[in-house]
C-alpha positions as MATLAB code, in Angstrom:
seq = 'XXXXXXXXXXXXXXXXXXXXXXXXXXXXXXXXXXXXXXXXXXXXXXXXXXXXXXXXXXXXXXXXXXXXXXXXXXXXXXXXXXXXXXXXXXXXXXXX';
ca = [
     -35.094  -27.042   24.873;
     -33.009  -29.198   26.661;
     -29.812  -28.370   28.770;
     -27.065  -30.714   25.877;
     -29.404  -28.870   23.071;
     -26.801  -26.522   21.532;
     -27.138  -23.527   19.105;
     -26.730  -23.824   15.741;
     -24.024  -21.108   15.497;
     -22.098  -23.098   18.193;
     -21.974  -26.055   16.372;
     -21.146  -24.426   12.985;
     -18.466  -22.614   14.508;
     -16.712  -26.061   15.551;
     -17.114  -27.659   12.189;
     -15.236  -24.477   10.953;
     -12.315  -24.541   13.334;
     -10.994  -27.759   12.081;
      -8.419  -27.079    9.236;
      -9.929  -28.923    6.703;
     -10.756  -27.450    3.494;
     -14.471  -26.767    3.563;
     -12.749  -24.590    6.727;
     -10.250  -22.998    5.178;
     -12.653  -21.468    2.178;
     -14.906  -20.158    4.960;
     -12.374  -18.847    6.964;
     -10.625  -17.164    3.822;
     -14.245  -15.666    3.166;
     -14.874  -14.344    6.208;
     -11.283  -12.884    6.893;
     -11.784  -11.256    3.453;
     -15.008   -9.421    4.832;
     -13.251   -8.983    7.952;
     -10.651   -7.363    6.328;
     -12.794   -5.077    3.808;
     -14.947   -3.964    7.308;
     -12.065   -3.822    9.493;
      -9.806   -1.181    7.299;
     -12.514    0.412    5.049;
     -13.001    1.002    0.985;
     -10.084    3.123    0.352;
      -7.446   -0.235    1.866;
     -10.202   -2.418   -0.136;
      -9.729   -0.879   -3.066;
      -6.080   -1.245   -3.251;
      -6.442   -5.176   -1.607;
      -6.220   -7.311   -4.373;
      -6.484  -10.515   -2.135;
      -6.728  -11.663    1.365;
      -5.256  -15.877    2.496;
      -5.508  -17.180    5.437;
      -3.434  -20.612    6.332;
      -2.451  -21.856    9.397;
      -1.943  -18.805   11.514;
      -0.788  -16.627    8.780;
      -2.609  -13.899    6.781;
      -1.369  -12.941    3.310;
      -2.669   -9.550    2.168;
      -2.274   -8.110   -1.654;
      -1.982   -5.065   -2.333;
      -1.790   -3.295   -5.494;
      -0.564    0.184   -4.303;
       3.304    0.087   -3.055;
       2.968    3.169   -1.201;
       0.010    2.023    0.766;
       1.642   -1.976    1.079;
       4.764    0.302    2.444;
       2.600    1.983    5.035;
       0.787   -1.229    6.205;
       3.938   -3.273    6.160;
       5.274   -0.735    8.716;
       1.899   -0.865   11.003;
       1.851   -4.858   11.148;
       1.445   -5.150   14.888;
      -1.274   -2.776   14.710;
      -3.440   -4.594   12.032;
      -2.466   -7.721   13.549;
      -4.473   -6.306   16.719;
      -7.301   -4.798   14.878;
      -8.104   -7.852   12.660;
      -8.129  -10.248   15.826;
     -10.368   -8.490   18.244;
     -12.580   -9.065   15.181;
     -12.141  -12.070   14.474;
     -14.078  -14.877   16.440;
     -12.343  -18.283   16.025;
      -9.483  -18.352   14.206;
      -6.315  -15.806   15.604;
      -3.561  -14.193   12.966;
       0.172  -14.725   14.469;
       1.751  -13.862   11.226;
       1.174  -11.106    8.346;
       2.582  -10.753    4.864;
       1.944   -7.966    2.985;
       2.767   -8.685   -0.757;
];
């Protein structure tokens, strides 16, 4: 291969950090699974959705005690979520 060959995932992953829409579905996918791995079936369970726009993650959750407790953790998540995530960073988080 030559040296301006690039990988595939390399490209793919620039197509996907424009803001676009064909972006934004695959970054609301793959925060969703992010999510679901990141915090486990018992916070799964409870999440009823997961959107990502422009910075900010909005997480629904169908348990009030539970949306109390992560509501109260926020910096915390915040942290977990964006050591996994590879592209796109969350600065805000709404827990509905």
């Amino acid at each position: 291969m030559k040296e301006e060959d690039q990988k595939i995932k390399g490209i793919i992953g620039k197509i996907f950090q424009k803001e676009d829409k064909l972006s934004r579905v695959y970054n609301n996918f793959s925060i969703d699974q992010i999510w679901r791995d990141t915090f486990g079936n018992v916070i799964s369970n409870y999440t009823t959705s997961v959107k990502y726009y422009k910075g900010t993650l909005t997480v629904y959750i169908s348990s009030a005690p539970l949306r109390q407790e992560l509501d109260m953790s926020k910096d915390s998540v915040v942290k977990k979520l964006n050591a996994a995530l590879k592209y796109k960073k969350v600065e805000k988080l709404v827990i509905r």
